[in-house]
Coordinates of C-alpha atoms and ligand atoms in Angstrom, one line a residue:
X288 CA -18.9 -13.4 23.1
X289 CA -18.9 -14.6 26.3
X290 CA -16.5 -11.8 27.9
X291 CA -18.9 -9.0 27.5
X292 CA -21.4 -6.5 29.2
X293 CA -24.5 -7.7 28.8
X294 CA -27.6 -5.2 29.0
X295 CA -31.1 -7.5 30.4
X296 CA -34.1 -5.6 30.2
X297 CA -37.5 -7.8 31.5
X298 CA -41.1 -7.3 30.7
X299 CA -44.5 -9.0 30.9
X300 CA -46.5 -10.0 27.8
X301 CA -50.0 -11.0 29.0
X302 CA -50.3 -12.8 32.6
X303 CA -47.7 -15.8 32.9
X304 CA -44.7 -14.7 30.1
X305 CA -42.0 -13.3 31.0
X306 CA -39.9 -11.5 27.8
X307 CA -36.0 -11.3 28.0
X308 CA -34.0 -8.9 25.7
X309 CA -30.5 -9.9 25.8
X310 CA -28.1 -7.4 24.1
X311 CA -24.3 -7.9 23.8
X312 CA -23.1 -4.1 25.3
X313 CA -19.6 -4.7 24.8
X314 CA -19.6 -5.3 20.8
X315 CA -22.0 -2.0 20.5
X316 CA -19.1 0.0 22.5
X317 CA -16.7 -1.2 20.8
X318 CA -17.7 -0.7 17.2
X319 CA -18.5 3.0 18.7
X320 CA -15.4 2.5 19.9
X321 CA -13.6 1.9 16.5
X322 CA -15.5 4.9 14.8
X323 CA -14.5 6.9 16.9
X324 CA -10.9 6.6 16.9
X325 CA -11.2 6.4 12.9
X326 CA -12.7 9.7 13.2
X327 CA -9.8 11.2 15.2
X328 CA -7.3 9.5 13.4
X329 CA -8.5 11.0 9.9
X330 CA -8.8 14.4 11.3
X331 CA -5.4 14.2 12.4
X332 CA -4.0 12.6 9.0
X333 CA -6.4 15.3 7.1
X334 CA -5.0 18.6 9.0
X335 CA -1.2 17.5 8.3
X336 CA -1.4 18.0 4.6
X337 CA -4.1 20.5 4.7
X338 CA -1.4 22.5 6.9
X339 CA 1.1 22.1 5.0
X340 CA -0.5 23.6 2.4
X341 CA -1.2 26.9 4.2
X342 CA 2.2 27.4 5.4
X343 CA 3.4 27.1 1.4
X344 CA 0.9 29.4 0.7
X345 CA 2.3 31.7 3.3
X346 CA 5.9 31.1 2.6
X347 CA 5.3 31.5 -1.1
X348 CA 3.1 34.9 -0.5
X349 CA 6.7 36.3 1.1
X350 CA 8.9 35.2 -1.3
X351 CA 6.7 36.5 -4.2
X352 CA 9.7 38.3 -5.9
X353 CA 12.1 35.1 -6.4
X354 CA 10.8 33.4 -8.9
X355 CA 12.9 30.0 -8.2
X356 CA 11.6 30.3 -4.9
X357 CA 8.4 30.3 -6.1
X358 CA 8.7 27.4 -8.2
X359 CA 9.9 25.2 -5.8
X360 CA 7.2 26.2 -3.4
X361 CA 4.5 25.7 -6.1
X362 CA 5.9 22.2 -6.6
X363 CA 5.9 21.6 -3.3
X364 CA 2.4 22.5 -2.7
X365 CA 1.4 20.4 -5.9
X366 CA 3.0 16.6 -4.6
X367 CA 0.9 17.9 -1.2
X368 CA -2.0 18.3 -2.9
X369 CA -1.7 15.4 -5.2
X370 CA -1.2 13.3 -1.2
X371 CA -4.1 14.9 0.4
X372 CA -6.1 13.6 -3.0
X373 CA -5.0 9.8 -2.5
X374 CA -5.7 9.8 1.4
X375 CA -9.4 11.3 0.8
X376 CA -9.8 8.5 -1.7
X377 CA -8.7 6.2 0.6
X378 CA -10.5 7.1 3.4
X379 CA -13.9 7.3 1.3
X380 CA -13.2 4.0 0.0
X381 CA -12.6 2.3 3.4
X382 CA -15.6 4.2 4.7
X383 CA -17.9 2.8 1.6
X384 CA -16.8 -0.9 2.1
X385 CA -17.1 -0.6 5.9
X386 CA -20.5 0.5 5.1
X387 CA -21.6 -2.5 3.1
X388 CA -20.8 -6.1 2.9
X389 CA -18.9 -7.5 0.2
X390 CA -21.0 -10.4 -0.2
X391 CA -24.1 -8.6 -1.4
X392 CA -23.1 -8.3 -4.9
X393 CA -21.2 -11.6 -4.8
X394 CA -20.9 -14.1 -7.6
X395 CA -18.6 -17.0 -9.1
X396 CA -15.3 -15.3 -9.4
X397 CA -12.4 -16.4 -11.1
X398 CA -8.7 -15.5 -8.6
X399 CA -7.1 -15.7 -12.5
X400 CA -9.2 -12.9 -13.9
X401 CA -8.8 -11.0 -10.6
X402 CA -4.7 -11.4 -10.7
X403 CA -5.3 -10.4 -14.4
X404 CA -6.9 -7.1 -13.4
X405 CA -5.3 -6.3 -10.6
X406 CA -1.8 -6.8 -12.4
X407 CA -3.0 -4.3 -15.5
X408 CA -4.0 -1.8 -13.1
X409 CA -0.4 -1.3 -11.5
X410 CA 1.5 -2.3 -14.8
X411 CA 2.0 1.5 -16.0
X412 CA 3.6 2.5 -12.4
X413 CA 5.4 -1.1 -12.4
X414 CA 7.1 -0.3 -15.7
X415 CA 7.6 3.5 -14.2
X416 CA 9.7 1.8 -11.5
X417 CA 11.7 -0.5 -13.6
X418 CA 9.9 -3.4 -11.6
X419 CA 8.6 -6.6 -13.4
X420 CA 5.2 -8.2 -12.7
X421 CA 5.1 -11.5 -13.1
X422 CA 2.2 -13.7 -13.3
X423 CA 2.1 -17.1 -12.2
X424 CA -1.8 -17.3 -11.0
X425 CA -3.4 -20.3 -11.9
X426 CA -6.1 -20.2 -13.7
X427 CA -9.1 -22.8 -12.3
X428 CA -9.6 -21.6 -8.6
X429 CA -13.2 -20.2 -8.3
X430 CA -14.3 -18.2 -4.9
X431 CA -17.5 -16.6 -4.3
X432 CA -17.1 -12.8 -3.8
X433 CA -17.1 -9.4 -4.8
X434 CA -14.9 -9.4 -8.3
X435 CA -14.5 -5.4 -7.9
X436 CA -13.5 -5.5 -4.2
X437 CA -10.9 -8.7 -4.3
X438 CA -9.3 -6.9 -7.6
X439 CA -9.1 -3.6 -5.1
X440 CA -7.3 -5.5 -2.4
X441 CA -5.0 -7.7 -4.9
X442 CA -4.7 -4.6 -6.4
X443 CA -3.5 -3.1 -3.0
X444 CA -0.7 -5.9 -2.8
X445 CA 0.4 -5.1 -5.7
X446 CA 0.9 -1.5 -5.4
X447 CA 2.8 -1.8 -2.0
X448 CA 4.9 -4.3 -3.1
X449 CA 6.2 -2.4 -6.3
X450 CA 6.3 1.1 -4.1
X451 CA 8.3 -0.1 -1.8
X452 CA 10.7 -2.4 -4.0
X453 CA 13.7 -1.0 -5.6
X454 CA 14.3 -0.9 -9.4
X455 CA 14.9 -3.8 -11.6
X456 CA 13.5 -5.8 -8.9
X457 CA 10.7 -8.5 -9.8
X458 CA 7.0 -9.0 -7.9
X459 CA 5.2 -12.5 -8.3
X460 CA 1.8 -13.2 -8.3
X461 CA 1.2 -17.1 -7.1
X462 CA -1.7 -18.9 -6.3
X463 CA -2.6 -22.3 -5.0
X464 CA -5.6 -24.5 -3.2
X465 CA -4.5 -24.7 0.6
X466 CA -7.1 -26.4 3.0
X467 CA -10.6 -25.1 1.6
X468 CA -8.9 -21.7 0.6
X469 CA -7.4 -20.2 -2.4
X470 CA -4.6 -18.3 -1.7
X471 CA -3.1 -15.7 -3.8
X472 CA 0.3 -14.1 -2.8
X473 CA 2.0 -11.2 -3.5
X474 CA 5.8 -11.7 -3.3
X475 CA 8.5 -8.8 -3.6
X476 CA 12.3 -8.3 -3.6
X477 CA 12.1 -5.2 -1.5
X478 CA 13.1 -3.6 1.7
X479 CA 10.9 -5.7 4.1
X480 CA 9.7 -5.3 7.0
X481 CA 10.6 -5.7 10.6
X482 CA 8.7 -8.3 12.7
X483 CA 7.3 -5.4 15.7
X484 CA 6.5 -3.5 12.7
X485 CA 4.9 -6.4 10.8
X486 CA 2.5 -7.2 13.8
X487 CA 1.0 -3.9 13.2
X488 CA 0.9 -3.1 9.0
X489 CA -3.0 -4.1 9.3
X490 CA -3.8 -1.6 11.3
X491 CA -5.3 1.7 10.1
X492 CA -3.0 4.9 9.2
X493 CA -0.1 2.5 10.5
X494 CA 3.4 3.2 8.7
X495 CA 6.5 1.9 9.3
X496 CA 8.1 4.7 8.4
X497 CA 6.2 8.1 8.2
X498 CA 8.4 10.1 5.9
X499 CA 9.3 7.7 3.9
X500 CA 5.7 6.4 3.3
X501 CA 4.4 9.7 3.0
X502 CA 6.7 10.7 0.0
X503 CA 5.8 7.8 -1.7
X504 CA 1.9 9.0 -1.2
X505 CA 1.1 6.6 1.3
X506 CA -1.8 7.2 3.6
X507 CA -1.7 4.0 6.1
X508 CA -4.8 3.0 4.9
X509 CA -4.0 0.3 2.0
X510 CA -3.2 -2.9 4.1
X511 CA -6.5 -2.1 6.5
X512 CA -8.8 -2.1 3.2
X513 CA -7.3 -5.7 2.2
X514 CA -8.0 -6.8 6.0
X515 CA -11.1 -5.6 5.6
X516 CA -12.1 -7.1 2.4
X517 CA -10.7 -10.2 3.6
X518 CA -13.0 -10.6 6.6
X519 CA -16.0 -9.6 4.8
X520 CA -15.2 -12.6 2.4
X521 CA -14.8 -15.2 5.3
X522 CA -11.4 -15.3 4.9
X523 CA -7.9 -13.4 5.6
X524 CA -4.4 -11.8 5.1
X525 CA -1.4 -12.3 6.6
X526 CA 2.8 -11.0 5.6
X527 CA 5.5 -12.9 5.9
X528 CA 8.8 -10.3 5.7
X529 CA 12.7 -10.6 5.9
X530 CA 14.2 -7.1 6.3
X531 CA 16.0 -5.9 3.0
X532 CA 15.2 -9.1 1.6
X533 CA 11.5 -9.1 0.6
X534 CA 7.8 -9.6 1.6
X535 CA 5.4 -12.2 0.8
X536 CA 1.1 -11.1 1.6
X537 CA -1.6 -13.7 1.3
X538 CA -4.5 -13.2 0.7
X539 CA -7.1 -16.5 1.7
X540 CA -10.5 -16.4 0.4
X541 CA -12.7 -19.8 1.3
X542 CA -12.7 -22.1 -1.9
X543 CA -16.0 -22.0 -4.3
X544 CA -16.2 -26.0 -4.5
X545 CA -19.1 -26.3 -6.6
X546 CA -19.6 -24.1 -9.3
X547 CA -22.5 -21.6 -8.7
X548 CA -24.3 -22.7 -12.0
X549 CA -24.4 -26.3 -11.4
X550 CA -25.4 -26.0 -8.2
X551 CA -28.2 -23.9 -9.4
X552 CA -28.9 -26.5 -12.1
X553 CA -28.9 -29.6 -9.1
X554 CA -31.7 -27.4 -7.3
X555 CA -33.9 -27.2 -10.5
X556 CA -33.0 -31.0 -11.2
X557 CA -34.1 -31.8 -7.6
Ligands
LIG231 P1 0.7 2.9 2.8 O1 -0.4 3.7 2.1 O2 1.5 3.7 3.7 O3 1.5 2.1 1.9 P2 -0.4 0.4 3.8 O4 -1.5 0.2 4.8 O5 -0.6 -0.1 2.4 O6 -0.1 2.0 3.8 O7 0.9 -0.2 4.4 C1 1.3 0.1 5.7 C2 2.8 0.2 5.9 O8 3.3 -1.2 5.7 C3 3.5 1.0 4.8 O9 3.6 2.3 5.1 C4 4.8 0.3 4.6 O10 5.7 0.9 5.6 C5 4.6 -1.1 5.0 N1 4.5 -2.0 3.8 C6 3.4 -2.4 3.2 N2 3.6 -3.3 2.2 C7 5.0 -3.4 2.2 C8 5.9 -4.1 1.3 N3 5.5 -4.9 0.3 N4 7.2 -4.0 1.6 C9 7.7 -3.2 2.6 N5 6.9 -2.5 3.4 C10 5.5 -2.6 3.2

């Protein structure tokens, strides 16, 4: 890229060639880099709930003869549990769509159907909340992608926005044509987001707030899976937030201009 180690090695092939193997050193330590931190950073998010869970064990062993006591710590131990389930789903789902690229099973998808889907998976937590989902996708922008992976990262949106958005609040799905791109956005009513913190929600295991984000089951990990399913699709995310006023995340996918059928049908035609 221009800025980076580069590693030269030189060798002969018969009398009067010369070969040249080029390799870009800096992206290779780098992406090592990357894994390696990821690595540490799930160990570290991994051990805080797993010892959690040992200490209520503990605590619960001494206080075997209060029954109260007990319940609480059983409790306790169960919303740990039920955390340290989510972030291992997390992390193996990041680790699976790191692993491959989204455009190997891609195909004409509609950003309708995939607002549709992503909208019916959140609307039992939605109604939970007392928050209202409201649909305003249109319904004739085509991208080519991975249908399962842009309804996980709409999906995503979607989740955050009604988790951290307080009851009888309302969360609109939009989308438009912008420039080549369709965008779909996620808009909520809730707390927000500060701009130093909004610089960093992309990042992985990044939360504004620990505690808070942790007893709502948040692992860090959601906004990194939608930057990553983003990039794989050629396109992007970005938030736009006003502190206890509301958030709006885009997600850009580059625009499918001809349909994948009839451009299969002008190649046989041609
Ligand atoms: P988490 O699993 O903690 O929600 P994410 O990667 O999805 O992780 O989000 C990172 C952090 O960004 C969250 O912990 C939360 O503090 C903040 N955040 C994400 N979406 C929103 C939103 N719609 N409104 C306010 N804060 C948000």
């Amino acid at each position: 890229d221009g800025t980076g180690i580069i590693s030269v090695k030189i060798g002969t092939i018969g009398a009067d060639h010369v070969l040249l193997l080029a390799d870009d050193l800096t992206r290779a330590t780098r992406v090592e880099a990357t894994r390696r931190d990821f690595v540490a950073n799930v160990s570290h998010e991994l051990k805080t709930p797993v010892g959690a869970l040992a200490l209520l064990a503990e605590t619960m062993e001494d206080a075997a003869d209060d029954p109260v006591a007990v319940r609480r710590f059983a409790q306790r131990m169960q919303s740990e549990s039920t955390r340290l389930s989510s972030l291992v789903r997390e992390i193996i789902e990041l680790s699976r769509i790191q692993g491959s690229s989204a455009l190997r099973d891609a195909d004409e998808v509609s950003m309708a159907d995939v607002a549709e889907q992503a909208i019916a998976v959140n609307q039992t937590v939605a109604e939970g909340a007392g928050i209202r989902l409201v649909n305003q996708a249109l319904d004739d922008l085509l991208v080519y992608g991975n249908r399962s992976m842009l309804i996980t990262a709409l999906s995503n949106l979607i989740a955050n926005a009604v988790t951290y958005s307080p009851e009888s609040s309302t969360v609109t799905i939009r989308s438009r044509r912008h420039n080549g791109m369709i965008e779909v956005s996620v808009s909520d009513q809730g707390m927000g987001i500060s701009p130093e913190d909004l610089e960093r929600v992309f990042e992985r295991f990044f939360r504004v707030d620990k505690a808070r984000s942790r007893a709502r089951g948040g692992s860090g990990l959601g906004l990194a899976i939608v930057k990553h399913i983003a990039n794989d699709h050629g396109g992007s995310v970005n938030a736009q937030s006003v502190l206890d006023a509301g958030s709006t995340f885009t997600l850009q996918i580059p625009e499918l201009s001809v349909p994948v059928a009839a451009g299969a049908r002008m190649k046989e035609n041609s």
